[in-house]
Amino acid sequence: MTALQINWTSVSFASAALTRVTSVSFSQGGELIEFAGDNNRYPVVIANNINRPRCAITSGDVATLMAINPGASGTILATQNDALGVVGGSIVWTMANAVAQSTDENGHWGHFATATTTFRAYAGDGATNPLSFTRA
């Protein structure tokens, strides 16, 4: 495997295939809090207090993304291909408990239109990370 990724295949939300995908981004959504007291001039403790995982999917298939209503929930699956197609080098991303936040459409004169849907994710038990990946 090359340890390099290129392009996306098999992207879906709630079992519905998403096509014409040009971009997918995943974020762990880590948030930090800092503590300083007394006469500290710098934080003395920094802690990861909460994570808010999120995903954004951009596609030229504007109508399909616009049909995803805010609040719709499901699992996102997306395969990020190995740069040379080497078996075992692709990354299969899974975001469970994904909730659609909003879809924004963008169309400029003389260019193909695109839409981007953003998602947030939650942990049903408050402890299990809803974002995971495997190699394929």
Short mmCIF file of C-alpha atoms in Angstrom, two decimals:
data_model
loop_
_atom_site.label_atom_id
_atom_site.label_comp_id
_atom_site.label_asym_id
_atom_site.label_seq_id
_atom_site.Cartn_x
_atom_site.Cartn_y
_atom_site.Cartn_z
CA MET A 1 0.00 0.00 0.00
CA THR A 2 1.13 3.53 -0.73
CA ALA A 3 -0.15 5.19 2.48
CA LEU A 4 -1.61 7.85 0.17
CA GLN A 5 -5.28 8.36 -0.61
CA ILE A 6 -6.97 9.70 -3.75
CA ASN A 7 -10.66 10.20 -4.61
CA TRP A 8 -13.80 8.72 -3.07
CA THR A 9 -16.00 5.74 -3.89
CA SER A 10 -18.98 4.03 -2.27
CA VAL A 11 -20.16 7.12 -0.38
CA SER A 12 -23.56 6.74 1.28
CA PHE A 13 -25.78 8.20 3.97
CA ALA A 14 -28.54 6.15 5.61
CA SER A 15 -28.00 3.43 2.96
CA ALA A 16 -28.64 5.90 0.11
CA ALA A 17 -25.78 6.09 -2.41
CA LEU A 18 -24.30 9.54 -2.97
CA THR A 19 -22.76 10.06 -6.40
CA ARG A 20 -20.71 12.76 -8.12
CA VAL A 21 -18.83 13.21 -4.83
CA THR A 22 -15.94 15.65 -5.10
CA SER A 23 -15.02 16.05 -1.46
CA VAL A 24 -15.55 14.36 1.89
CA SER A 25 -14.06 15.60 5.13
CA PHE A 26 -14.18 14.06 8.57
CA SER A 27 -13.25 15.78 11.82
CA GLN A 28 -12.70 14.26 15.24
CA GLY A 29 -14.11 17.49 16.64
CA GLY A 30 -11.90 17.60 19.70
CA GLU A 31 -12.43 20.53 22.02
CA LEU A 32 -9.98 21.59 24.71
CA ILE A 33 -10.41 23.49 27.94
CA GLU A 34 -7.56 25.17 29.78
CA PHE A 35 -6.99 25.88 33.44
CA ALA A 36 -4.93 28.67 34.96
CA GLY A 37 -5.22 30.11 38.45
CA ASP A 38 -3.32 31.98 41.12
CA ASN A 39 -0.67 34.00 39.28
CA ASN A 40 -0.28 31.64 36.31
CA ARG A 41 0.51 33.37 33.04
CA TYR A 42 -0.01 30.21 31.01
CA PRO A 43 -2.36 27.25 31.28
CA VAL A 44 -1.17 24.62 33.71
CA VAL A 45 -3.60 21.95 32.51
CA ILE A 46 -5.19 21.40 29.10
CA ALA A 47 -7.85 18.72 28.87
CA ASN A 48 -9.92 17.29 26.04
CA ASN A 49 -13.34 17.92 27.56
CA ILE A 50 -15.58 16.75 24.70
CA ASN A 51 -15.45 15.65 21.08
CA ARG A 52 -18.01 16.72 18.50
CA PRO A 53 -17.33 14.59 15.38
CA ARG A 54 -18.51 15.99 12.08
CA CYS A 55 -18.48 15.30 8.37
CA ALA A 56 -19.01 17.35 5.21
CA ILE A 57 -19.83 15.84 1.82
CA THR A 58 -19.69 17.83 -1.43
CA SER A 59 -21.29 16.55 -4.62
CA GLY A 60 -22.27 17.72 -8.08
CA ASP A 61 -25.56 15.86 -7.58
CA VAL A 62 -27.17 18.88 -5.96
CA ALA A 63 -30.75 17.55 -5.79
CA THR A 64 -29.78 14.39 -3.90
CA LEU A 65 -27.96 16.33 -1.19
CA MET A 66 -30.70 18.98 -0.97
CA ALA A 67 -33.21 16.15 -0.41
CA ILE A 68 -31.48 15.24 2.88
CA ASN A 69 -33.55 17.06 5.48
CA PRO A 70 -31.89 18.66 8.52
CA GLY A 71 -32.27 16.26 11.42
CA ALA A 72 -32.23 13.13 9.22
CA SER A 73 -30.03 10.50 10.83
CA GLY A 74 -28.15 7.44 9.66
CA THR A 75 -24.70 6.04 9.07
CA ILE A 76 -22.20 7.57 6.65
CA LEU A 77 -19.91 5.17 4.78
CA ALA A 78 -17.16 6.42 2.47
CA THR A 79 -14.15 4.74 0.89
CA GLN A 80 -11.02 6.80 0.30
CA ASN A 81 -9.02 4.92 -2.32
CA ASP A 82 -5.36 3.97 -2.21
CA ALA A 83 -3.49 6.25 -4.63
CA LEU A 84 -2.40 3.29 -6.78
CA GLY A 85 -5.36 1.02 -6.07
CA VAL A 86 -3.29 -1.30 -3.88
CA VAL A 87 -5.42 -3.82 -1.96
CA GLY A 88 -5.37 -3.02 1.75
CA GLY A 89 -4.43 0.62 1.13
CA SER A 90 -7.89 2.19 0.95
CA ILE A 91 -9.57 3.67 4.01
CA VAL A 92 -13.21 2.85 4.72
CA TRP A 93 -14.69 5.54 6.95
CA THR A 94 -17.79 4.95 9.07
CA MET A 95 -19.68 7.62 10.98
CA ALA A 96 -22.50 6.08 13.00
CA ASN A 97 -25.33 8.19 14.42
CA ALA A 98 -24.72 10.95 11.86
CA VAL A 99 -27.34 13.71 11.88
CA ALA A 100 -27.71 16.04 8.89
CA GLN A 101 -27.19 19.62 9.96
CA SER A 102 -27.62 21.61 6.74
CA THR A 103 -27.06 21.58 2.98
CA ASP A 104 -25.69 24.55 1.09
CA GLU A 105 -25.86 24.78 -2.70
CA ASN A 106 -23.37 26.76 -4.76
CA GLY A 107 -23.78 27.49 -8.45
CA HIS A 108 -21.66 29.97 -10.40
CA TRP A 109 -22.25 31.05 -13.96
CA GLY A 110 -20.27 28.89 -16.37
CA HIS A 111 -19.40 26.26 -13.75
CA PHE A 112 -20.95 23.06 -12.46
CA ALA A 113 -23.09 23.53 -9.38
CA THR A 114 -22.24 21.70 -6.15
CA ALA A 115 -23.89 21.18 -2.81
CA THR A 116 -22.30 20.46 0.55
CA THR A 117 -24.11 18.69 3.37
CA THR A 118 -22.71 18.92 6.88
CA PHE A 119 -23.32 16.28 9.52
CA ARG A 120 -22.75 16.01 13.26
CA ALA A 121 -22.58 12.70 15.14
CA TYR A 122 -23.42 11.52 18.63
CA ALA A 123 -22.56 8.55 20.82
CA GLY A 124 -25.62 6.63 21.98
CA ASP A 125 -23.86 5.67 25.21
CA GLY A 126 -21.87 8.90 25.55
CA ALA A 127 -18.57 7.02 25.37
CA THR A 128 -18.24 5.15 22.05
CA ASN A 129 -16.68 7.20 19.26
CA PRO A 130 -19.14 7.32 16.33
CA LEU A 131 -16.26 7.90 13.87
CA SER A 132 -14.11 4.94 12.88
CA PHE A 133 -12.12 3.61 9.95
CA THR A 134 -10.62 0.39 8.65
CA ARG A 135 -8.21 -0.49 5.87
CA ALA A 136 -9.48 -2.36 2.84
#
